[in-house]
PDB file of C-alpha atoms in Angstrom:
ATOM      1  CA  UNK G   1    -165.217 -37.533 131.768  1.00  0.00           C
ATOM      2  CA  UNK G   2    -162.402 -40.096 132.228  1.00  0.00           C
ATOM      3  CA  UNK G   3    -158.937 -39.954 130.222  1.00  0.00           C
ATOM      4  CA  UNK G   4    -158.828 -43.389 130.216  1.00  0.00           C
ATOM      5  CA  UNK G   5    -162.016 -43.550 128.054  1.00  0.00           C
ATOM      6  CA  UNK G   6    -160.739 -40.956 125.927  1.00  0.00           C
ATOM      7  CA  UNK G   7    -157.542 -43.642 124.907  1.00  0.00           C
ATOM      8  CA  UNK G   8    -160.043 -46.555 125.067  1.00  0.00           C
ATOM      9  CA  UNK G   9    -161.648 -44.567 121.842  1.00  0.00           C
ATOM     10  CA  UNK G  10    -158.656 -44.598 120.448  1.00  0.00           C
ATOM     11  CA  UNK G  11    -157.319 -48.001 120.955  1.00  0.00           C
ATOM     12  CA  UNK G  12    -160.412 -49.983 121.592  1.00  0.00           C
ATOM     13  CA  UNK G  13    -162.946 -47.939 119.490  1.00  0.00           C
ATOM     14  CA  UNK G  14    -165.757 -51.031 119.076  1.00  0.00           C
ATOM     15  CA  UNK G  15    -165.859 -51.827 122.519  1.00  0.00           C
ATOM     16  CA  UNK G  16    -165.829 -48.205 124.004  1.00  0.00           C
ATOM     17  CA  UNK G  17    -168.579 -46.875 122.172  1.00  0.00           C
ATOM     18  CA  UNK G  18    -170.480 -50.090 122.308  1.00  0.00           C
ATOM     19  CA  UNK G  19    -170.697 -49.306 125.887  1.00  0.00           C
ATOM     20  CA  UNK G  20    -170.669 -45.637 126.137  1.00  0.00           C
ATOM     21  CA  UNK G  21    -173.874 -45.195 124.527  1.00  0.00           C
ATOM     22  CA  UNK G  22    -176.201 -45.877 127.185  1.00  0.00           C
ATOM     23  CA  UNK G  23    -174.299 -42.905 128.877  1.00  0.00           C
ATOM     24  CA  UNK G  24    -174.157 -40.592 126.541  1.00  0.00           C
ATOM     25  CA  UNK G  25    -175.470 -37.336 127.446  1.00  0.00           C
ATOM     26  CA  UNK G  26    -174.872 -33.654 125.500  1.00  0.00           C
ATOM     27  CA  UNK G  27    -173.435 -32.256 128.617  1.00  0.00           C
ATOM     28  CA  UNK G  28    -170.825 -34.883 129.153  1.00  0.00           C
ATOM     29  CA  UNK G  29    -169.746 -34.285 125.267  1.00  0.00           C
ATOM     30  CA  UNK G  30    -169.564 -30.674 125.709  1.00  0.00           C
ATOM     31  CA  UNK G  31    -167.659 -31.009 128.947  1.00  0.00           C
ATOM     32  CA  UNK G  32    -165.093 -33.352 127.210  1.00  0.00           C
ATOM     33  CA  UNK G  33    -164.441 -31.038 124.689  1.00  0.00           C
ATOM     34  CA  UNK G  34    -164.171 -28.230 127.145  1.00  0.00           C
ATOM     35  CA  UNK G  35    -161.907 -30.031 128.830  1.00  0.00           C
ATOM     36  CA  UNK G  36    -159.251 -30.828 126.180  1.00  0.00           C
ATOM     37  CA  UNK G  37    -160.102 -26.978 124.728  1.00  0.00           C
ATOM     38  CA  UNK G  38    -159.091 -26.064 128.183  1.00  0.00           C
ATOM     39  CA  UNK G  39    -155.921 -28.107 128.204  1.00  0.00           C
ATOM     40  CA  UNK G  40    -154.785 -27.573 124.605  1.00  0.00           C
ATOM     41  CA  UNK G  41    -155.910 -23.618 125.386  1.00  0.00           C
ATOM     42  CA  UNK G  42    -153.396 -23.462 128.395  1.00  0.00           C
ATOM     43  CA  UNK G  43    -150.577 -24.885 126.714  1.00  0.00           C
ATOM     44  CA  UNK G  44    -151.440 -22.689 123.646  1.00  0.00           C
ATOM     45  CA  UNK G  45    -151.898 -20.078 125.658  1.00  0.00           C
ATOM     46  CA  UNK G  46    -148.150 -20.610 127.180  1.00  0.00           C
ATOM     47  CA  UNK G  47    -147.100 -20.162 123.822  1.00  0.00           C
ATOM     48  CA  UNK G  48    -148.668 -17.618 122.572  1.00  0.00           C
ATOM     49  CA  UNK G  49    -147.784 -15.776 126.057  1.00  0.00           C
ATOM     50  CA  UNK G  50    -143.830 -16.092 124.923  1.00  0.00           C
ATOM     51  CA  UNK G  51    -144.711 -14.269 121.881  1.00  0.00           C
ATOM     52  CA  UNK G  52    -147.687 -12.067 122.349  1.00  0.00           C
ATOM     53  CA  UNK G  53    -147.355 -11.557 126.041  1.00  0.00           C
ATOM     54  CA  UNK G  54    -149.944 -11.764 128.668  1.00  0.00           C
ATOM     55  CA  UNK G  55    -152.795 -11.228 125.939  1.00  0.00           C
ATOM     56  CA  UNK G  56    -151.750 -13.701 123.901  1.00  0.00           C
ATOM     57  CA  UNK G  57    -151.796 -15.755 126.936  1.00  0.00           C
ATOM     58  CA  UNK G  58    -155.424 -14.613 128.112  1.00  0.00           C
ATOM     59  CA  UNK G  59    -156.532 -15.176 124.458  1.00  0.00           C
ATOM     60  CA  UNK G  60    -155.122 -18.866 124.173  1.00  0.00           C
ATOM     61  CA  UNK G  61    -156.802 -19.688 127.729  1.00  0.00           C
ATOM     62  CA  UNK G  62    -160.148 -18.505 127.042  1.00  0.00           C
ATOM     63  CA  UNK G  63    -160.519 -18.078 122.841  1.00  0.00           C
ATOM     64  CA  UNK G  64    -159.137 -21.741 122.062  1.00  0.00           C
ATOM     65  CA  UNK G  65    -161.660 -23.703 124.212  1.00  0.00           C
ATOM     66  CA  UNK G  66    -164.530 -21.747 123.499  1.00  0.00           C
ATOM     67  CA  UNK G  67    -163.573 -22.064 119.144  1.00  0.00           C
ATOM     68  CA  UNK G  68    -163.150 -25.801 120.122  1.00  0.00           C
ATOM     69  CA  UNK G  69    -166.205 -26.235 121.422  1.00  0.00           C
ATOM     70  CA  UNK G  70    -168.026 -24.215 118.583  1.00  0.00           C
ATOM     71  CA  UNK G  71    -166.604 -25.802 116.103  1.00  0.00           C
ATOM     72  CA  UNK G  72    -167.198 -29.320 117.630  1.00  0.00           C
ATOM     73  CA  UNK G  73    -170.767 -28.943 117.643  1.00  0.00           C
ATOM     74  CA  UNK G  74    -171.092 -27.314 114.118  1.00  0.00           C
ATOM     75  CA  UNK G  75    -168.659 -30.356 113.282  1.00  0.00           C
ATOM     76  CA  UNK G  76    -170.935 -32.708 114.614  1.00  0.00           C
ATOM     77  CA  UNK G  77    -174.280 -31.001 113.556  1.00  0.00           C
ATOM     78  CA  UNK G  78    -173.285 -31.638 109.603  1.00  0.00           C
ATOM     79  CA  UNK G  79    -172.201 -35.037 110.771  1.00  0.00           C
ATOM     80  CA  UNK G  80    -175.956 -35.330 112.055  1.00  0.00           C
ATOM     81  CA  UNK G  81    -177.759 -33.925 109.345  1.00  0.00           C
ATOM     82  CA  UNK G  82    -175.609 -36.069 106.957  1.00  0.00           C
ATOM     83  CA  UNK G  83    -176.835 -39.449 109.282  1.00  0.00           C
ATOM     84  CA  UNK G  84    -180.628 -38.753 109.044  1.00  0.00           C
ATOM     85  CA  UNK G  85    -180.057 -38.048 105.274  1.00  0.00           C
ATOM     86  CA  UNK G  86    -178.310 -41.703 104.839  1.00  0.00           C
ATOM     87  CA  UNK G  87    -180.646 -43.109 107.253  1.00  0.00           C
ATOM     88  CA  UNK G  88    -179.228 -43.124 110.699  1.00  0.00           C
ATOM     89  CA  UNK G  89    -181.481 -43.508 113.434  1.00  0.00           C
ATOM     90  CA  UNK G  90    -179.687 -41.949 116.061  1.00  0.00           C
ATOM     91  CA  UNK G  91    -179.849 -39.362 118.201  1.00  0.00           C
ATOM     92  CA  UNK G  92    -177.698 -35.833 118.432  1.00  0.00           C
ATOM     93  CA  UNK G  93    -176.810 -36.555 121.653  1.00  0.00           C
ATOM     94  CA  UNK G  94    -175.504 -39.979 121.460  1.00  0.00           C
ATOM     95  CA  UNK G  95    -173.732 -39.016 117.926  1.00  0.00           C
ATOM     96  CA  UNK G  96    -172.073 -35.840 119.537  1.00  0.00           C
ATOM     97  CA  UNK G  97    -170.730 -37.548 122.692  1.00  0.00           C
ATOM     98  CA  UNK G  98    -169.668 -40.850 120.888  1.00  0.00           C
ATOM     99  CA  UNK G  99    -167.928 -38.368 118.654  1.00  0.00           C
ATOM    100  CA  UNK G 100    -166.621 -36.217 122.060  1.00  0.00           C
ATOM    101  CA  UNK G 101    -164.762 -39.285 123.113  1.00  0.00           C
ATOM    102  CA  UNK G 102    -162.562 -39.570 119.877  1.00  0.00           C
ATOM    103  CA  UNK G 103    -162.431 -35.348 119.625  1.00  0.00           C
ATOM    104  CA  UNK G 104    -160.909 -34.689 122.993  1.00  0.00           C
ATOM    105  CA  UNK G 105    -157.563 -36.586 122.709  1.00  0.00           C
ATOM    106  CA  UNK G 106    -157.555 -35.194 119.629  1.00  0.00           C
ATOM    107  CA  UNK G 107    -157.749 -31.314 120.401  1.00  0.00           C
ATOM    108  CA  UNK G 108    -155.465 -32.345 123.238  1.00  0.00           C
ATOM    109  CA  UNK G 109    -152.677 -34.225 120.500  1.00  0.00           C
ATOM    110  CA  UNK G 110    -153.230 -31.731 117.997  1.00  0.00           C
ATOM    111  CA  UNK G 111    -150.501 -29.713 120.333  1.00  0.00           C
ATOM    112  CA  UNK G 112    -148.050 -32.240 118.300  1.00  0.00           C
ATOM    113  CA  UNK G 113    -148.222 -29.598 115.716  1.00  0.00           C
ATOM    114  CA  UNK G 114    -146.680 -26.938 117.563  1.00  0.00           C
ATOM    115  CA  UNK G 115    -143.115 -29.147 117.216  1.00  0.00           C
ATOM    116  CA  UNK G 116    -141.442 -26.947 114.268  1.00  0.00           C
ATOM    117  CA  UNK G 117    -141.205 -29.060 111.245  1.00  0.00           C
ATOM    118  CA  UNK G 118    -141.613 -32.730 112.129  1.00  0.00           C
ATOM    119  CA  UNK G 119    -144.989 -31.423 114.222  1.00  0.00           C
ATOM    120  CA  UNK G 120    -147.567 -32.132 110.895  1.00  0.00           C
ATOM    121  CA  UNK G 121    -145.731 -34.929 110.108  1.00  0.00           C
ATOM    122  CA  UNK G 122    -146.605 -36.556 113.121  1.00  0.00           C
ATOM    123  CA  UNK G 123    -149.930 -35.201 113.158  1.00  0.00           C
ATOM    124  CA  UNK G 124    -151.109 -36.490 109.962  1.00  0.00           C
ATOM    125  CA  UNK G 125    -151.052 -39.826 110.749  1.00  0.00           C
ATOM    126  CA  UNK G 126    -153.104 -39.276 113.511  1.00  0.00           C
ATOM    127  CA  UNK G 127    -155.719 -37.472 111.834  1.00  0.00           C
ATOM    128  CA  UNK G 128    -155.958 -40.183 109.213  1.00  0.00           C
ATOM    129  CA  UNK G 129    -156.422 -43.003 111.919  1.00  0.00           C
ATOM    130  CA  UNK G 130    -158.778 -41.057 113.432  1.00  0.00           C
ATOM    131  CA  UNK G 131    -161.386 -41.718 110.971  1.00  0.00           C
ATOM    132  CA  UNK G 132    -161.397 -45.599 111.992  1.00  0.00           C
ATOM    133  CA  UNK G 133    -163.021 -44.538 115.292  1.00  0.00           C
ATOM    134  CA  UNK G 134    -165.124 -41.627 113.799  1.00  0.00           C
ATOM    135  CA  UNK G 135    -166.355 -44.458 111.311  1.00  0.00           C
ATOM    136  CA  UNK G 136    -167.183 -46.750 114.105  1.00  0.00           C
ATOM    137  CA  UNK G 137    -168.923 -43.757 116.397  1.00  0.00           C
ATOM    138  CA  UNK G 138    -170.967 -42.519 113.867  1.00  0.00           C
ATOM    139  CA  UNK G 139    -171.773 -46.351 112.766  1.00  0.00           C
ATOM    140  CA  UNK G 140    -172.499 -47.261 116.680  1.00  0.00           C
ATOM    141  CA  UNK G 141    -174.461 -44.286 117.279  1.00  0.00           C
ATOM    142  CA  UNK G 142    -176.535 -44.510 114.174  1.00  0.00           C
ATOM    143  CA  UNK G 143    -177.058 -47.824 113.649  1.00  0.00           C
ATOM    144  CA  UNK G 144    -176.038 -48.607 110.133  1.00  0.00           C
ATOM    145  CA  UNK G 145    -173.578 -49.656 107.858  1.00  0.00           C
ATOM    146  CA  UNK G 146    -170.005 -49.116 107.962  1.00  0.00           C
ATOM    147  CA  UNK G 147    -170.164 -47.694 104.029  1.00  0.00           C
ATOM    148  CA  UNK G 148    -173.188 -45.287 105.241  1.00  0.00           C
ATOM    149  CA  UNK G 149    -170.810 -44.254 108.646  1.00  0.00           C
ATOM    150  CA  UNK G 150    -167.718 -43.604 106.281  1.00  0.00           C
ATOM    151  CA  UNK G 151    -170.391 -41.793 103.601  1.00  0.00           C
ATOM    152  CA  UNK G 152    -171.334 -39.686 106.988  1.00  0.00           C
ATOM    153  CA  UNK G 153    -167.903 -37.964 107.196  1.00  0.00           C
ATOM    154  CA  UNK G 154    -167.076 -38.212 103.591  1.00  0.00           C
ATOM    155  CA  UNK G 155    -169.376 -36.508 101.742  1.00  0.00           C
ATOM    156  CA  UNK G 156    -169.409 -33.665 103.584  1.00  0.00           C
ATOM    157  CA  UNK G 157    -165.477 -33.459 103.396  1.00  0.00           C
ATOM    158  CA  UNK G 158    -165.638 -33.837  99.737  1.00  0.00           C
ATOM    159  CA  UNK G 159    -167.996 -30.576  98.702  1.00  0.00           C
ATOM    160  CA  UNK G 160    -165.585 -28.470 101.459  1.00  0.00           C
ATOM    161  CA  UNK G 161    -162.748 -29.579  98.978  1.00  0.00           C
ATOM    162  CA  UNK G 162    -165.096 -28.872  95.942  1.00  0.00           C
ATOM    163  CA  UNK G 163    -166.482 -25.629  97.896  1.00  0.00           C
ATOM    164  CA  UNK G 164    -162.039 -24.857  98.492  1.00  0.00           C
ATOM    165  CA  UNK G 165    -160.804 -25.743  94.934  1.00  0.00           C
ATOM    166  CA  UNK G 166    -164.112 -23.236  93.305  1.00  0.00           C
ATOM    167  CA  UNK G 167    -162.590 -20.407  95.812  1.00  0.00           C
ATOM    168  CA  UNK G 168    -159.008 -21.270  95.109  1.00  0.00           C
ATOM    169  CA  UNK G 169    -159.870 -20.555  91.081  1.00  0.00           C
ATOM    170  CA  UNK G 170    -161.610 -17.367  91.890  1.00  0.00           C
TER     171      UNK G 170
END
């Protein structure tokens, strides 16, 4: 785990998973994610401390990495089963820590909005670049088309807004 990898996925998406997928291994994308859980968790944690006290403190430090992680892998497991319904050739592994590389900064930036107001504001942009590099991880890792990589995260993100607007009606 390197923070300088985690920006290269960022910036230099193309290149960095190009070359991070000989590499990839499930433990290293689990102890990514950890990792920015952990950091995200601390300075939630912090937070929640002010205003819950030392519970909401011990609850930010070890609930938030453990939900990150969790819902990482469930994350990446639709993105998965989505792949080898489109076609993709890849492995679980490579997908998930491909995917790890983009997640972590994430988790870690998604502390942005904490900032009252203006916090989702600058979030949001963020969130929306980020599927560039999801795009090109799930493309890399796969080995298909950039219409079947963006039909990867897509789809499923479409029938949870379905599956959301049926609930809202009830």
């Amino acid at each position: 785990m390197e923070f300088k990898t985690w920006l290269d996925a960022l910036i230099y998406p193309k290149e960095t998973f190009r070359a991070e997928k000989e590499r990839a291994s499930l433990g290293d994308a689990l102890n990514n994610i950890a990792v920015a859980g952990l950091i995200a968790g601390i300075v939630f944690g912090l937070i929640s401390g002010l205003l819950l006290g030392l519970f909401g403190f011990v609850i930010g430090i070890i609930a938030f990495p453990i939900i990150v992680i969790i819902s990482f892998l469930f994350e990446s497991l639709i993105f998965f089963i989505m792949a080898k319904i489109l076609g993709g050739k890849g492995d679980f592994s490579t997908q998930t820590y491909l995917i790890s590389l983009l997640t972590a900064p994430l988790v870690v930036l998604s502390l942005v909005g904490l900032i009252p107001i203006m916090g989702w504001v600058l979030y949001i942009p963020i969130v929306l670049y980020s599927l560039y590099p999801l795009t090109i991880a799930l493309r890399e890792s796969h080995g298909f088309s950039t219409a079947r990589a963006n039909l990867t995260w897509l789809i499923p993100w479409l029938i949870i807004v379905l599956l959301l607007s049926m609930i809202s009606l009830l």
